[in-house]
mmCIF file of C-alpha atoms in Angstrom:
data_model
loop_
_atom_site.group_PDB
_atom_site.id
_atom_site.type_symbol
_atom_site.label_atom_id
_atom_site.label_comp_id
_atom_site.label_asym_id
_atom_site.label_seq_id
_atom_site.Cartn_x
_atom_site.Cartn_y
_atom_site.Cartn_z
ATOM 1 C CA UNK A 1130 110.630 75.774 136.266
ATOM 2 C CA UNK A 1131 110.829 79.186 134.622
ATOM 3 C CA UNK A 1132 109.240 80.053 131.303
ATOM 4 C CA UNK A 1133 112.623 80.072 129.555
ATOM 5 C CA UNK A 1134 113.442 76.581 130.855
ATOM 6 C CA UNK A 1135 110.063 75.254 129.713
ATOM 7 C CA UNK A 1136 110.549 76.675 126.228
ATOM 8 C CA UNK A 1137 114.069 75.247 126.041
ATOM 9 C CA UNK A 1138 112.927 71.773 127.139
ATOM 10 C CA UNK A 1139 109.898 71.827 124.849
ATOM 11 C CA UNK A 1140 112.065 72.900 121.921
ATOM 12 C CA UNK A 1141 114.229 69.792 122.204
ATOM 13 C CA UNK A 1142 111.314 67.370 122.629
ATOM 14 C CA UNK A 1143 110.073 68.187 119.116
ATOM 15 C CA UNK A 1144 111.611 66.188 116.289
ATOM 16 C CA UNK A 1145 113.012 67.721 113.133
ATOM 17 C CA UNK A 1146 111.648 66.794 109.709
ATOM 18 C CA UNK A 1147 115.111 65.922 108.371
ATOM 19 C CA UNK A 1148 118.465 64.863 109.796
ATOM 20 C CA UNK A 1149 122.053 65.811 109.025
ATOM 21 C CA UNK A 1150 122.322 62.503 107.142
ATOM 22 C CA UNK A 1151 119.261 63.419 105.022
ATOM 23 C CA UNK A 1152 120.814 66.800 104.262
ATOM 24 C CA UNK A 1153 124.063 65.170 103.162
ATOM 25 C CA UNK A 1154 122.401 62.482 101.042
ATOM 26 C CA UNK A 1155 119.919 64.833 99.337
ATOM 27 C CA UNK A 1156 122.234 67.828 98.925
ATOM 28 C CA UNK A 1157 125.986 67.446 99.509
ATOM 29 C CA UNK A 1158 128.529 66.462 102.134
ATOM 30 C CA UNK A 1159 128.769 69.189 104.743
ATOM 31 C CA UNK A 1160 131.998 70.940 105.563
ATOM 32 C CA UNK A 1161 133.195 70.668 109.153
ATOM 33 C CA UNK A 1162 132.195 74.248 110.015
ATOM 34 C CA UNK A 1163 128.697 73.855 108.483
ATOM 35 C CA UNK A 1164 127.605 70.913 110.629
ATOM 36 C CA UNK A 1165 126.661 72.858 113.795
ATOM 37 C CA UNK A 1166 124.879 75.533 111.786
ATOM 38 C CA UNK A 1167 122.985 72.864 109.815
ATOM 39 C CA UNK A 1168 121.802 71.142 113.013
ATOM 40 C CA UNK A 1169 120.491 74.434 114.361
ATOM 41 C CA UNK A 1170 118.843 75.281 111.030
ATOM 42 C CA UNK A 1171 117.091 71.892 110.811
ATOM 43 C CA UNK A 1172 115.434 72.633 114.140
ATOM 44 C CA UNK A 1173 114.488 76.204 113.199
ATOM 45 C CA UNK A 1174 113.177 75.260 109.734
ATOM 46 C CA UNK A 1175 111.110 72.369 111.130
ATOM 47 C CA UNK A 1176 109.499 74.667 113.684
ATOM 48 C CA UNK A 1177 108.978 77.387 111.058
ATOM 49 C CA UNK A 1178 107.135 74.901 108.843
ATOM 50 C CA UNK A 1179 105.012 73.815 111.822
ATOM 51 C CA UNK A 1180 104.184 77.471 112.466
ATOM 52 C CA UNK A 1181 103.194 78.057 108.826
ATOM 53 C CA UNK A 1182 100.916 75.004 109.016
ATOM 54 C CA UNK A 1183 99.315 76.223 112.252
ATOM 55 C CA UNK A 1184 98.586 79.577 110.605
ATOM 56 C CA UNK A 1185 96.332 77.806 108.081
ATOM 57 C CA UNK A 1186 94.815 75.436 110.648
ATOM 58 C CA UNK A 1187 96.825 72.307 109.829
ATOM 59 C CA UNK A 1188 99.066 70.037 111.904
ATOM 60 C CA UNK A 1189 102.132 68.911 109.930
ATOM 61 C CA UNK A 1190 103.053 66.196 112.427
ATOM 62 C CA UNK A 1191 99.582 64.669 112.094
ATOM 63 C CA UNK A 1192 99.699 64.909 108.294
ATOM 64 C CA UNK A 1193 103.099 63.159 108.271
ATOM 65 C CA UNK A 1194 101.790 60.375 110.517
ATOM 66 C CA UNK A 1195 98.916 59.806 108.062
ATOM 67 C CA UNK A 1196 101.080 59.617 104.923
ATOM 68 C CA UNK A 1197 104.660 58.368 104.478
ATOM 69 C CA UNK A 1198 104.669 59.950 101.011
ATOM 70 C CA UNK A 1199 103.907 63.347 102.531
ATOM 71 C CA UNK A 1200 106.703 62.770 105.088
ATOM 72 C CA UNK A 1201 109.138 62.476 102.184
ATOM 73 C CA UNK A 1202 107.889 65.756 100.685
ATOM 74 C CA UNK A 1203 108.268 67.543 104.037
ATOM 75 C CA UNK A 1204 111.808 66.162 104.354
ATOM 76 C CA UNK A 1205 112.628 67.416 100.852
ATOM 77 C CA UNK A 1206 111.292 70.914 101.567
ATOM 78 C CA UNK A 1207 113.193 71.052 104.861
ATOM 79 C CA UNK A 1208 116.435 70.077 103.129
ATOM 80 C CA UNK A 1209 115.824 72.656 100.363
ATOM 81 C CA UNK A 1210 115.318 75.508 102.845
ATOM 82 C CA UNK A 1211 118.332 74.521 104.966
ATOM 83 C CA UNK A 1212 120.552 74.088 101.885
ATOM 84 C CA UNK A 1213 119.551 77.507 100.531
ATOM 85 C CA UNK A 1214 120.261 79.108 103.902
ATOM 86 C CA UNK A 1215 123.651 77.383 104.160
ATOM 87 C CA UNK A 1216 124.563 78.624 100.663
ATOM 88 C CA UNK A 1217 123.738 82.190 101.678
ATOM 89 C CA UNK A 1218 126.849 84.097 102.622
ATOM 90 C CA UNK A 1219 127.059 85.044 106.285
ATOM 91 C CA UNK A 1220 129.674 87.771 105.912
ATOM 92 C CA UNK A 1221 127.802 89.977 103.436
ATOM 93 C CA UNK A 1222 124.330 90.407 101.979
ATOM 94 C CA UNK A 1223 123.761 88.069 98.987
ATOM 95 C CA UNK A 1224 122.714 89.741 95.754
ATOM 96 C CA UNK A 1225 120.697 88.234 92.919
ATOM 97 C CA UNK A 1226 121.603 90.990 90.482
ATOM 98 C CA UNK A 1227 124.563 93.335 90.435
ATOM 99 C CA UNK A 1228 125.491 96.094 87.964
ATOM 100 C CA UNK A 1229 128.550 98.293 87.702
ATOM 101 C CA UNK A 1230 129.467 101.158 85.404
ATOM 102 C CA UNK A 1231 132.744 102.916 84.728
ATOM 103 C CA UNK A 1232 133.747 106.596 84.338
ATOM 104 C CA UNK A 1233 130.658 108.103 86.011
ATOM 105 C CA UNK A 1234 130.858 105.187 88.468
ATOM 106 C CA UNK A 1235 127.503 103.686 89.284
ATOM 107 C CA UNK A 1236 126.773 100.531 91.278
ATOM 108 C CA UNK A 1237 123.385 98.911 91.820
ATOM 109 C CA UNK A 1238 122.088 95.546 92.935
ATOM 110 C CA UNK A 1239 119.107 93.585 94.201
ATOM 111 C CA UNK A 1240 119.350 91.662 97.450
ATOM 112 C CA UNK A 1241 118.247 88.022 97.632
ATOM 113 C CA UNK A 1242 116.621 88.532 101.020
ATOM 114 C CA UNK A 1243 116.637 92.132 102.195
ATOM 115 C CA UNK A 1244 117.759 91.988 105.797
ATOM 116 C CA UNK A 1245 119.014 88.413 105.416
ATOM 117 C CA UNK A 1246 117.752 85.465 107.399
ATOM 118 C CA UNK A 1247 115.692 82.389 106.754
ATOM 119 C CA UNK A 1248 112.901 82.367 104.189
ATOM 120 C CA UNK A 1249 110.472 79.759 102.905
ATOM 121 C CA UNK A 1250 109.322 80.242 99.321
ATOM 122 C CA UNK A 1251 105.658 80.170 98.296
ATOM 123 C CA UNK A 1252 106.371 77.213 95.996
ATOM 124 C CA UNK A 1253 107.635 75.229 98.998
ATOM 125 C CA UNK A 1254 104.504 76.054 100.984
ATOM 126 C CA UNK A 1255 102.402 74.949 97.992
ATOM 127 C CA UNK A 1256 104.244 71.604 97.900
ATOM 128 C CA UNK A 1257 103.137 71.102 101.510
ATOM 129 C CA UNK A 1258 99.555 72.116 100.740
ATOM 130 C CA UNK A 1259 99.839 75.164 102.985
ATOM 131 C CA UNK A 1260 99.251 77.787 100.313
ATOM 132 C CA UNK A 1261 96.478 77.478 97.791
ATOM 133 C CA UNK A 1262 94.739 79.806 95.438
ATOM 134 C CA UNK A 1263 91.631 81.303 96.998
ATOM 135 C CA UNK A 1264 88.448 82.059 95.201
ATOM 136 C CA UNK A 1265 85.060 83.362 96.164
ATOM 137 C CA UNK A 1266 82.172 85.552 95.141
ATOM 138 C CA UNK A 1267 79.936 88.130 96.737
ATOM 139 C CA UNK A 1268 76.404 88.904 95.851
ATOM 140 C CA UNK A 1269 76.423 92.695 95.655
ATOM 141 C CA UNK A 1270 72.716 92.956 94.789
ATOM 142 C CA UNK A 1271 71.326 90.918 97.699
ATOM 143 C CA UNK A 1272 69.775 88.325 95.364
ATOM 144 C CA UNK A 1273 70.473 84.642 96.060
#
């Protein structure tokens, strides 16, 4: 079995944190052309959240097994990220702010996600306990 085949098989053995039915009940009914994209995004978002958890030394699957309440929060975050990505236009870059002028003609705008693609907000990582405020102190004088 080649490396690519192993990755492909392993990818499909991992469960997603939400289903198409969860997405439709928590957000809205999907259009016919959104269904395939949503299925792919559920897989990608679930693995992205697992990766973010691994970066801080946590195992999301283990945390979900320990707490059904936490499982619901993870499902909610997954649906939020997928819904936001589905709302993002695929034919042009989405802008959060756009200005136009006349006569001298000037156009400016701010992109939602420069370069496009999937993004997970800090507030969503905080809901999962994966991003917390850090604090610490250093003794600069060498006195304990």
